[in-house]
Tab-separated table of C-alpha atoms in Angstrom:
chain	number	residue	atom	x	y	z
A	1	MET	CA	-64.860	0.119	37.922
A	2	ASN	CA	-66.599	-2.908	39.415
A	3	TYR	CA	-64.214	-5.861	39.809
A	4	LYS	CA	-66.531	-7.984	41.935
A	5	GLY	CA	-66.663	-11.531	40.609
A	6	GLN	CA	-64.183	-10.816	37.797
A	7	THR	CA	-61.189	-13.088	37.365
A	8	VAL	CA	-58.079	-10.914	37.256
A	9	LEU	CA	-54.583	-12.165	36.435
A	10	VAL	CA	-51.948	-10.102	38.248
A	11	MET	CA	-48.541	-10.592	36.641
A	12	GLY	CA	-45.543	-9.772	38.807
A	13	TYR	CA	-45.346	-9.559	42.585
A	14	GLY	CA	-43.163	-6.516	43.019
A	15	ILE	CA	-44.078	-3.297	44.809
A	16	SER	CA	-46.898	-2.375	42.440
A	17	GLY	CA	-48.060	-5.998	42.103
A	18	LYS	CA	-48.572	-6.306	45.844
A	19	SER	CA	-50.710	-3.166	45.917
A	20	VAL	CA	-52.792	-4.433	42.978
A	21	VAL	CA	-53.475	-7.841	44.581
A	22	ASN	CA	-54.569	-6.299	47.879
A	23	TYR	CA	-56.754	-3.749	46.102
A	24	LEU	CA	-58.508	-6.354	43.958
A	25	LEU	CA	-59.142	-8.613	46.958
A	26	ALA	CA	-60.829	-5.699	48.706
A	27	LYS	CA	-62.961	-5.246	45.573
A	28	GLU	CA	-63.993	-8.947	45.763
A	29	ALA	CA	-62.298	-9.984	42.537
A	30	ASN	CA	-61.078	-13.520	41.900
A	31	VAL	CA	-57.312	-13.009	41.838
A	32	ILE	CA	-54.696	-15.161	40.126
A	33	LEU	CA	-51.128	-14.164	41.016
A	34	ASN	CA	-48.485	-15.085	38.452
A	35	ASP	CA	-44.752	-14.536	38.807
A	36	ARG	CA	-41.796	-16.056	36.974
A	37	GLY	CA	-39.991	-16.420	40.291
A	38	VAL	CA	-40.846	-18.526	43.329
A	39	VAL	CA	-43.045	-16.356	45.544
A	40	THR	CA	-44.787	-18.860	47.816
A	41	ALA	CA	-41.905	-18.645	50.300
A	42	ASP	CA	-42.979	-15.045	50.971
A	43	PRO	CA	-45.172	-14.980	54.134
A	44	SER	CA	-47.444	-12.401	52.520
A	45	VAL	CA	-48.181	-14.846	49.680
A	46	SER	CA	-49.121	-17.551	52.168
A	47	LEU	CA	-51.664	-15.133	53.599
A	48	LEU	CA	-52.993	-14.373	50.111
A	49	ILE	CA	-53.495	-18.081	49.436
A	50	LYS	CA	-55.591	-18.338	52.606
A	51	GLN	CA	-57.684	-15.468	51.230
A	52	GLY	CA	-58.392	-17.430	48.068
A	53	VAL	CA	-55.689	-16.159	45.726
A	54	LYS	CA	-54.491	-18.746	43.202
A	55	VAL	CA	-50.708	-18.627	42.709
A	56	ILE	CA	-48.889	-19.675	39.535
A	57	GLU	CA	-45.146	-19.308	39.913
A	58	GLY	CA	-41.921	-20.198	38.110
A	59	GLY	CA	-43.017	-18.946	34.676
A	60	HIS	CA	-45.902	-17.600	32.643
A	61	PRO	CA	-47.774	-20.661	31.289
A	62	MET	CA	-50.553	-20.227	28.748
A	63	SER	CA	-52.917	-22.037	31.127
A	64	ALA	CA	-52.832	-18.937	33.379
A	65	LEU	CA	-55.171	-17.255	30.880
A	66	THR	CA	-58.014	-19.700	31.457
A	67	GLY	CA	-61.172	-17.820	32.423
A	68	VAL	CA	-59.364	-14.493	32.824
A	69	ASP	CA	-61.392	-11.278	32.323
A	70	LEU	CA	-58.583	-8.780	32.911
A	71	ILE	CA	-54.777	-8.719	33.184
A	72	VAL	CA	-52.904	-6.232	35.362
A	73	LYS	CA	-49.201	-6.654	34.688
A	74	SER	CA	-45.965	-5.327	36.054
A	75	PRO	CA	-44.768	-2.545	33.746
A	76	ILE	CA	-41.433	-4.274	33.108
A	77	ILE	CA	-43.005	-7.457	31.698
A	78	PRO	CA	-42.785	-7.095	27.896
A	79	TYR	CA	-45.775	-7.440	25.607
A	80	THR	CA	-43.703	-9.822	23.479
A	81	LEU	CA	-44.279	-12.541	26.092
A	82	ASP	CA	-46.216	-15.419	24.509
A	83	LEU	CA	-48.930	-15.253	27.167
A	84	LEU	CA	-49.510	-11.551	26.518
A	85	ARG	CA	-49.511	-12.029	22.752
A	86	GLU	CA	-52.229	-14.633	23.176
A	87	ALA	CA	-54.167	-12.334	25.538
A	88	GLN	CA	-54.125	-9.621	22.888
A	89	GLU	CA	-55.407	-12.119	20.310
A	90	ARG	CA	-58.277	-12.903	22.691
A	91	GLN	CA	-58.832	-9.159	23.239
A	92	THR	CA	-58.354	-9.550	26.979
A	93	PRO	CA	-57.689	-6.080	28.473
A	94	ILE	CA	-54.079	-5.634	29.655
A	95	LEU	CA	-53.538	-2.787	32.112
A	96	THR	CA	-50.853	-1.497	34.442
A	97	ASP	CA	-51.474	-0.372	38.001
A	98	VAL	CA	-51.614	3.333	37.120
A	99	GLU	CA	-54.844	2.802	35.177
A	100	LEU	CA	-56.493	1.233	38.227
A	101	ALA	CA	-55.105	4.072	40.339
A	102	TYR	CA	-56.615	6.695	38.041
A	103	LEU	CA	-60.043	5.042	38.130
A	104	GLU	CA	-59.893	5.075	41.946
A	105	CYS	CA	-58.449	8.574	42.371
A	106	LYS	CA	-60.578	11.419	43.765
A	107	ALA	CA	-57.720	13.918	43.589
A	108	PRO	CA	-56.487	15.635	40.424
A	109	ILE	CA	-53.381	13.986	38.948
A	110	ILE	CA	-50.305	15.783	37.644
A	111	GLY	CA	-48.593	13.259	35.378
A	112	ILE	CA	-44.910	13.625	34.467
A	113	THR	CA	-43.098	11.694	31.763
A	114	GLY	CA	-40.097	12.091	29.479
A	115	SER	CA	-36.755	10.442	28.844
A	116	ASN	CA	-34.755	12.318	31.478
A	117	GLY	CA	-35.584	14.631	34.371
A	118	LYS	CA	-38.843	12.947	35.387
A	119	THR	CA	-37.886	12.257	38.984
A	120	THR	CA	-36.389	15.676	39.733
A	121	THR	CA	-39.374	17.414	38.132
A	122	THR	CA	-41.832	15.174	39.989
A	123	GLN	CA	-40.264	15.847	43.359
A	124	LEU	CA	-40.015	19.590	42.762
A	125	ILE	CA	-43.686	19.775	41.787
A	126	GLN	CA	-44.703	17.760	44.835
A	127	LEU	CA	-42.735	20.057	47.136
A	128	LEU	CA	-44.224	23.166	45.540
A	129	LEU	CA	-47.798	21.914	45.787
A	130	ASP	CA	-47.494	20.318	49.207
A	131	GLN	CA	-46.002	23.360	50.891
A	132	SER	CA	-47.979	26.016	49.075
A	133	SER	CA	-51.524	24.833	48.326
A	134	GLU	CA	-54.600	23.549	50.103
A	135	GLY	CA	-54.703	19.869	50.887
A	136	SER	CA	-51.703	17.566	50.537
A	137	ALA	CA	-49.584	16.700	47.514
A	138	TYR	CA	-48.588	13.043	47.242
A	139	ILE	CA	-45.776	11.611	45.151
A	140	ALA	CA	-46.482	8.347	43.324
A	141	GLY	CA	-45.732	6.072	40.401
A	142	ASN	CA	-42.377	5.284	38.828
A	143	ILE	CA	-40.618	7.026	41.699
A	144	GLY	CA	-41.010	3.935	43.919
A	145	VAL	CA	-44.375	4.672	45.551
A	146	PRO	CA	-47.297	2.507	44.316
A	147	ALA	CA	-49.813	4.765	42.598
A	148	LEU	CA	-52.752	2.633	43.678
A	149	GLU	CA	-51.938	2.986	47.380
A	150	VAL	CA	-51.619	6.755	47.064
A	151	CYS	CA	-54.798	7.230	45.044
A	152	GLN	CA	-56.860	5.276	47.552
A	153	LYS	CA	-56.000	7.735	50.343
A	154	ALA	CA	-55.896	11.007	48.390
A	155	LEU	CA	-58.896	13.327	48.879
A	156	ALA	CA	-60.533	15.631	46.351
A	157	GLU	CA	-58.652	18.666	47.722
A	158	ASP	CA	-55.286	16.899	47.424
A	159	ARG	CA	-52.966	16.500	44.429
A	160	VAL	CA	-51.282	13.314	43.213
A	161	VAL	CA	-47.960	14.010	41.467
A	162	MET	CA	-47.237	10.899	39.437
A	163	GLU	CA	-44.019	9.987	37.622
A	164	LEU	CA	-44.895	7.767	34.659
A	165	SER	CA	-42.613	5.547	32.596
A	166	SER	CA	-43.206	4.461	29.014
A	167	PHE	CA	-43.780	0.940	30.371
A	168	GLN	CA	-46.595	2.133	32.636
A	169	LEU	CA	-48.173	4.297	29.955
A	170	MET	CA	-48.510	1.358	27.574
A	171	GLY	CA	-51.083	-0.090	29.986
A	172	ILE	CA	-53.604	2.773	30.193
A	173	GLN	CA	-57.021	3.273	28.577
A	174	LYS	CA	-58.910	6.097	30.305
A	175	PHE	CA	-56.046	7.659	32.325
A	176	ARG	CA	-56.414	11.437	32.156
A	177	PRO	CA	-54.317	13.837	34.224
A	178	LYS	CA	-55.372	17.373	35.002
A	179	ILE	CA	-51.863	18.454	34.015
A	180	ALA	CA	-49.565	16.433	31.727
A	181	VAL	CA	-45.865	17.322	31.822
A	182	PHE	CA	-43.383	16.183	29.168
A	183	THR	CA	-39.741	16.919	30.064
A	184	ASN	CA	-37.948	15.785	26.874
A	185	PHE	CA	-37.701	12.992	24.318
A	186	TYR	CA	-34.517	11.013	23.668
A	187	SER	CA	-34.006	7.444	22.527
A	188	ALA	CA	-34.285	5.066	25.486
A	189	HIS	CA	-35.501	1.559	26.351
A	190	LEU	CA	-35.324	0.511	22.704
A	191	ASP	CA	-34.616	-3.067	23.805
A	192	TYR	CA	-38.147	-3.081	25.292
A	193	HIS	CA	-40.039	-1.039	22.717
A	194	GLY	CA	-38.229	-2.211	19.589
A	195	ASN	CA	-37.729	1.226	18.045
A	196	ARG	CA	-37.856	4.940	18.832
A	197	GLN	CA	-41.261	5.403	17.205
A	198	ALA	CA	-42.868	2.850	19.538
A	199	TYR	CA	-41.105	4.398	22.541
A	200	ILE	CA	-42.392	7.909	21.730
A	201	ALA	CA	-45.886	6.522	21.055
A	202	ALA	CA	-45.934	4.998	24.547
A	203	LYS	CA	-44.933	8.338	26.079
A	204	MET	CA	-47.594	10.154	24.069
A	205	ASN	CA	-50.297	8.060	25.730
A	206	LEU	CA	-50.145	10.527	28.617
A	207	ALA	CA	-51.704	13.181	26.351
A	208	ARG	CA	-54.207	11.078	24.426
A	209	ASN	CA	-57.188	11.638	26.774
A	210	LEU	CA	-56.593	15.321	27.503
A	211	THR	CA	-59.521	17.713	27.000
A	212	PRO	CA	-59.661	21.503	26.530
A	213	GLN	CA	-60.058	21.761	30.336
A	214	ASP	CA	-56.683	20.083	30.935
A	215	TYR	CA	-53.131	21.426	30.695
A	216	LEU	CA	-50.228	20.214	28.564
A	217	ILE	CA	-46.771	21.382	29.650
A	218	TYR	CA	-44.010	20.596	27.165
A	219	ASN	CA	-40.428	21.396	26.172
A	220	ALA	CA	-40.636	24.023	23.426
A	221	ASP	CA	-36.911	23.646	22.695
A	222	GLN	CA	-37.535	20.227	21.132
A	223	GLU	CA	-39.039	20.649	17.654
A	224	GLU	CA	-40.126	17.019	17.582
A	225	MET	CA	-42.208	17.523	20.704
A	226	VAL	CA	-43.749	20.759	19.432
A	227	ASP	CA	-44.826	19.021	16.209
A	228	LEU	CA	-46.249	15.992	18.028
A	229	PHE	CA	-48.479	18.136	20.221
A	230	LYS	CA	-49.993	20.250	17.458
A	231	GLY	CA	-53.047	18.009	17.345
A	232	VAL	CA	-53.593	17.766	21.105
A	233	ASP	CA	-56.678	19.699	22.229
A	234	ALA	CA	-55.582	21.009	25.633
A	235	LYS	CA	-54.354	24.242	27.226
A	236	LYS	CA	-50.740	24.278	26.061
A	237	VAL	CA	-48.084	25.715	28.356
A	238	PRO	CA	-44.559	25.568	26.897
A	239	PHE	CA	-41.277	25.965	28.748
A	240	SER	CA	-37.970	27.003	27.217
A	241	ARG	CA	-34.477	27.951	28.259
A	242	LEU	CA	-33.712	29.326	24.772
A	243	GLN	CA	-36.515	31.763	23.959
A	244	PRO	CA	-39.348	33.685	25.674
A	245	GLN	CA	-42.808	32.061	25.755
A	246	THR	CA	-45.938	34.228	25.742
A	247	SER	CA	-47.941	31.705	27.764
A	248	GLY	CA	-45.235	29.653	29.429
A	249	ALA	CA	-42.068	29.473	31.547
A	250	TYR	CA	-38.701	30.564	30.192
A	251	LEU	CA	-35.204	31.827	30.883
A	252	GLN	CA	-34.329	35.376	29.854
A	253	GLY	CA	-31.020	36.852	30.858
A	254	ASN	CA	-30.324	35.754	34.419
A	255	ALA	CA	-33.917	35.237	35.503
A	256	LEU	CA	-36.796	32.787	35.078
A	257	TYR	CA	-40.153	34.133	33.912
A	258	PHE	CA	-43.705	32.917	33.450
A	259	ALA	CA	-45.876	34.659	30.827
A	260	GLY	CA	-43.822	37.847	31.020
A	261	GLU	CA	-43.627	37.959	34.834
A	262	LYS	CA	-40.321	37.438	36.626
A	263	VAL	CA	-40.516	34.489	39.001
A	264	MET	CA	-36.959	34.139	40.372
A	265	ASP	CA	-33.264	34.620	39.663
A	266	ARG	CA	-31.392	31.785	38.012
A	267	ALA	CA	-28.617	32.119	40.601
A	268	ALA	CA	-31.031	30.890	43.281
A	269	ILE	CA	-31.165	27.408	41.692
A	270	ARG	CA	-28.731	25.067	43.426
A	271	LEU	CA	-28.962	22.242	40.895
A	272	PRO	CA	-26.185	22.241	38.253
A	273	GLY	CA	-26.725	22.019	34.505
A	274	ASN	CA	-29.085	23.169	31.779
A	275	HIS	CA	-31.151	20.011	32.130
A	276	ASN	CA	-32.012	20.948	35.710
A	277	LEU	CA	-32.900	24.453	34.574
A	278	GLU	CA	-35.456	22.834	32.245
A	279	ASN	CA	-36.780	20.715	35.120
A	280	VAL	CA	-37.259	23.843	37.219
A	281	LEU	CA	-39.037	25.635	34.374
A	282	ALA	CA	-41.468	22.723	33.997
A	283	ALA	CA	-42.139	22.749	37.744
A	284	ILE	CA	-42.679	26.517	37.710
A	285	ALA	CA	-45.271	26.102	34.948
A	286	VAL	CA	-47.236	23.678	37.138
A	287	ALA	CA	-46.897	25.941	40.175
A	288	LYS	CA	-48.232	28.971	38.297
A	289	ILE	CA	-51.175	26.977	36.927
A	290	GLU	CA	-51.928	26.007	40.541
A	291	GLY	CA	-51.778	29.644	41.655
A	292	ILE	CA	-48.615	29.542	43.777
A	293	ASP	CA	-46.980	32.928	44.316
A	294	ASN	CA	-43.439	33.716	43.222
A	295	ASN	CA	-41.939	34.139	46.691
A	296	LYS	CA	-43.006	30.643	47.679
A	297	ILE	CA	-41.718	29.214	44.391
A	298	GLU	CA	-38.295	30.793	44.854
A	299	ALA	CA	-38.048	29.703	48.489
A	300	ILE	CA	-38.807	26.064	47.659
A	301	VAL	CA	-36.735	25.843	44.463
A	302	SER	CA	-33.699	27.514	46.059
A	303	GLY	CA	-33.805	25.051	48.960
A	304	TYR	CA	-34.013	21.968	46.749
A	305	GLN	CA	-30.735	20.073	46.396
A	306	GLY	CA	-31.891	17.314	44.052
A	307	MET	CA	-32.628	13.616	44.230
A	308	PRO	CA	-30.117	11.112	45.584
A	309	HIS	CA	-27.893	9.612	42.867
A	310	ARG	CA	-28.807	12.289	40.299
A	311	ILE	CA	-25.788	14.598	40.046
A	312	GLN	CA	-25.896	14.553	43.831
A	313	TRP	CA	-23.378	16.757	45.624
A	314	VAL	CA	-21.314	14.483	47.878
A	315	GLY	CA	-18.906	17.012	49.338
A	316	GLU	CA	-15.800	19.108	48.803
A	317	TRP	CA	-12.374	18.191	50.144
A	318	GLN	CA	-9.086	19.966	49.471
A	319	GLY	CA	-10.736	22.034	46.762
A	320	VAL	CA	-12.087	18.973	44.895
A	321	THR	CA	-15.881	18.587	44.546
A	322	TYR	CA	-17.466	15.120	44.263
A	323	TYR	CA	-20.762	14.276	42.558
A	324	ASN	CA	-22.683	11.016	42.562
A	325	ASP	CA	-24.730	10.445	39.398
A	326	SER	CA	-25.264	6.693	39.749
A	327	LYS	CA	-28.768	7.040	38.257
A	328	ALA	CA	-27.110	7.705	34.879
A	329	THR	CA	-27.605	4.238	33.415
A	330	ASN	CA	-27.257	5.330	29.776
A	331	THR	CA	-24.995	7.586	27.735
A	332	THR	CA	-27.642	10.303	27.315
A	333	ALA	CA	-27.906	10.791	31.079
A	334	SER	CA	-24.123	10.810	31.520
A	335	LEU	CA	-23.695	13.260	28.656
A	336	THR	CA	-26.111	15.559	30.479
A	337	ALA	CA	-23.991	15.297	33.622
A	338	LEU	CA	-20.736	15.965	31.764
A	339	ASN	CA	-22.245	19.098	30.223
A	340	SER	CA	-23.310	20.395	33.642
A	341	PHE	CA	-19.847	21.570	34.732
A	342	LYS	CA	-17.409	24.199	33.529
A	343	GLN	CA	-14.568	22.919	35.728
A	344	GLU	CA	-12.119	20.195	34.734
A	345	ILE	CA	-13.657	16.757	35.290
A	346	LEU	CA	-12.196	13.476	36.469
A	347	TYR	CA	-14.727	11.001	35.152
A	348	ILE	CA	-15.633	7.622	36.693
A	349	GLY	CA	-17.819	5.293	34.639
A	350	GLY	CA	-18.597	1.709	33.708
A	351	GLY	CA	-20.840	-1.187	34.630
A	352	LEU	CA	-22.969	-3.736	32.826
A	353	ASP	CA	-22.122	-4.272	29.157
A	354	ARG	CA	-25.367	-4.144	27.175
A	355	GLY	CA	-23.675	-4.347	23.795
A	356	ASN	CA	-23.781	-0.631	22.960
A	357	ASP	CA	-20.782	1.562	22.237
A	358	PHE	CA	-19.987	4.866	23.938
A	359	SER	CA	-19.073	7.042	20.980
A	360	ASP	CA	-21.939	9.479	21.648
A	361	LEU	CA	-20.641	10.043	25.194
A	362	ILE	CA	-17.482	11.522	23.704
A	363	GLN	CA	-19.440	14.619	22.654
A	364	GLY	CA	-19.249	15.780	26.266
A	365	VAL	CA	-15.627	15.082	27.186
A	366	ASN	CA	-14.140	18.485	26.380
A	367	SER	CA	-13.684	19.168	30.110
A	368	VAL	CA	-12.595	15.626	31.003
A	369	LYS	CA	-8.931	15.429	32.037
A	370	ALA	CA	-8.935	11.755	33.038
A	371	ALA	CA	-11.254	8.731	32.900
A	372	PHE	CA	-11.318	5.932	35.493
A	373	LEU	CA	-13.370	3.033	34.140
A	374	TYR	CA	-14.475	-0.221	35.742
A	375	GLY	CA	-16.664	-3.303	35.280
A	376	GLN	CA	-17.815	-5.240	32.225
A	377	SER	CA	-17.868	-2.251	29.909
A	378	ALA	CA	-14.566	-0.692	31.023
A	379	HIS	CA	-12.386	-1.770	28.106
A	380	LYS	CA	-15.021	-0.818	25.535
A	381	MET	CA	-15.411	2.623	27.133
A	382	ALA	CA	-11.637	3.026	27.340
A	383	LYS	CA	-11.329	2.589	23.581
A	384	ASP	CA	-13.702	5.491	22.915
A	385	PHE	CA	-12.093	7.729	25.538
A	386	LYS	CA	-8.616	7.059	24.136
A	387	ASN	CA	-9.872	7.882	20.642
A	388	ALA	CA	-11.041	11.209	22.086
A	389	LYS	CA	-7.455	11.951	23.182
A	390	ILE	CA	-8.233	12.086	26.899
A	391	ASP	CA	-4.976	12.672	28.780
A	392	LYS	CA	-5.329	9.742	31.160
A	393	VAL	CA	-7.517	6.631	30.774
A	394	GLN	CA	-7.307	3.803	33.322
A	395	VAL	CA	-9.248	0.532	33.602
A	396	PHE	CA	-10.124	-1.263	36.862
A	397	ASP	CA	-12.100	-4.330	37.841
A	398	HIS	CA	-14.105	-2.665	40.599
A	399	LEU	CA	-15.698	0.697	41.365
A	400	GLU	CA	-13.782	1.100	44.623
A	401	ASP	CA	-10.422	0.910	42.845
A	402	ALA	CA	-11.493	3.340	40.122
A	403	THR	CA	-12.787	5.792	42.739
A	404	LEU	CA	-9.620	5.672	44.840
A	405	ALA	CA	-7.502	6.290	41.751
A	406	ALA	CA	-9.620	9.323	40.840
A	407	ILE	CA	-9.405	10.701	44.381
A	408	LYS	CA	-5.610	10.426	44.399
A	409	SER	CA	-5.358	12.108	40.994
A	410	ALA	CA	-7.717	15.009	41.700
A	411	LYS	CA	-6.427	18.563	42.066
A	412	ASP	CA	-7.793	21.753	43.585
A	413	GLY	CA	-10.642	23.190	41.482
A	414	GLN	CA	-11.523	19.941	39.724
A	415	VAL	CA	-14.744	17.891	39.848
A	416	VAL	CA	-14.803	14.137	40.359
A	417	LEU	CA	-17.941	12.920	38.621
A	418	PHE	CA	-19.306	9.386	38.988
A	419	SER	CA	-21.773	9.040	36.109
A	420	PRO	CA	-21.467	5.429	34.927
A	421	ALA	CA	-23.476	5.486	31.650
A	422	CYS	CA	-24.246	1.811	32.281
A	423	ALA	CA	-26.652	-0.308	34.295
A	424	SER	CA	-25.417	-1.471	37.707
A	425	TRP	CA	-26.240	-5.177	37.598
A	426	ASP	CA	-22.767	-6.523	36.846
A	427	GLN	CA	-21.658	-5.735	40.425
A	428	PHE	CA	-24.618	-4.197	42.289
A	429	LYS	CA	-28.306	-4.885	42.935
A	430	ASN	CA	-29.357	-1.474	41.648
A	431	TYR	CA	-28.102	2.043	40.978
A	432	GLU	CA	-28.887	3.105	44.562
A	433	GLU	CA	-26.537	0.492	46.025
A	434	ARG	CA	-23.898	1.509	43.487
A	435	GLY	CA	-24.196	5.187	44.361
A	436	GLU	CA	-23.968	4.455	48.076
A	437	ALA	CA	-20.819	2.408	47.437
A	438	PHE	CA	-19.195	5.329	45.602
A	439	MET	CA	-20.036	7.817	48.338
A	440	GLN	CA	-18.819	5.424	51.025
A	441	VAL	CA	-15.401	5.161	49.364
A	442	VAL	CA	-15.087	8.948	49.100
A	443	ASN	CA	-16.220	9.636	52.655
A	444	HIS	CA	-14.093	6.857	54.131
A	445	TYR	CA	-10.989	8.104	52.331
A	446	TYR	CA	-11.276	11.614	53.726
A	447	ASP	CA	-12.329	10.374	57.168
A	448	GLN	CA	-9.088	8.414	57.292
A	449	LYS	CA	-7.113	11.480	56.265
A	450	GLY	CA	-8.895	13.585	58.870
A	451	ASP	CA	-9.816	16.258	56.320
């Protein structure tokens, strides 16, 4: 696309926003940078101003739309913003960075979306393709790596493995992956989308431009997903952990298969839980489409220990195993974690109170012997856990105190699981900082004990 001479409003100066501004400057566009915060103190913004970028900070005034041909916005900025409502009335195109990345990309794109499992599936696919195929495989998108930067360097023989959120997918027009992967659909981000129907519609954008030459990988165990894809004209490759698939990946007995051919033993997978089994099946489907042999698939999958903060193994001390699942910022993710273990669980949870209850989390507490809850939501969570007749429920102000109490209560053979089911922002900058804090408490405790 030719941006030369066009006036482009870039909304948001985060990681993706910075890549968009620099890209558009190189394409000789007239760039207006808009951010609700104060960004002019950033040295990089001072440099942009010298290059002719107009900066509007401290809000999103309607005047920012004057003369604008195109808007490229941060995915987290909602379309309900007055400025964006007015832009839609004026029929001004509103895109996210992944659309620009697609238009620039020479390499085929494997796009991954879904409610849960996106990041694990994305990283597994990248490892499989990077270590086993010609060219390089680059990770990009919602995983913290700007898609535009990656797509500018990727060559035709490479692969771009792109994690895509519903927020990003709302801002695409022509985006078309070679392979589209859908992990699962659950209700999420309803505060942004307004309702489940709008959320699913945003996710479905990943499939809307597929052609009969492209591949659609989907979870055949979700009837809703199967029905939604009936009208998509692409090569459909299902995956299932519940039943064999003639043209897809599936679990049968103690082994994983693709189209009737055994690929690997289930025992070789180091990641716990059925949800991770589904992630592996989706990754295997991509690998087989790309022609990777079974020995290489098993070697890479068996060596993969998962993403940090996603049911991450922390260590085992005195017969007690510790897992950090700080990425679980909602009850669905924490329920998945709780259902991943057969051992008795000492559960640690809590965090920002977003107004929801935790009654659905109780579906997974059959193995929970005690709950150690902290933060804004602790008392609300405690009510639901007590109603579930959990033997021991304790409330603390801070994560450190809850963690220490769990450590001191744990017995040989049990699992201590930190899976907060809440956002981190009441006490931490993000879930990564929160997960590091949990692991630091555990490691420091046993370092002090010399065990």
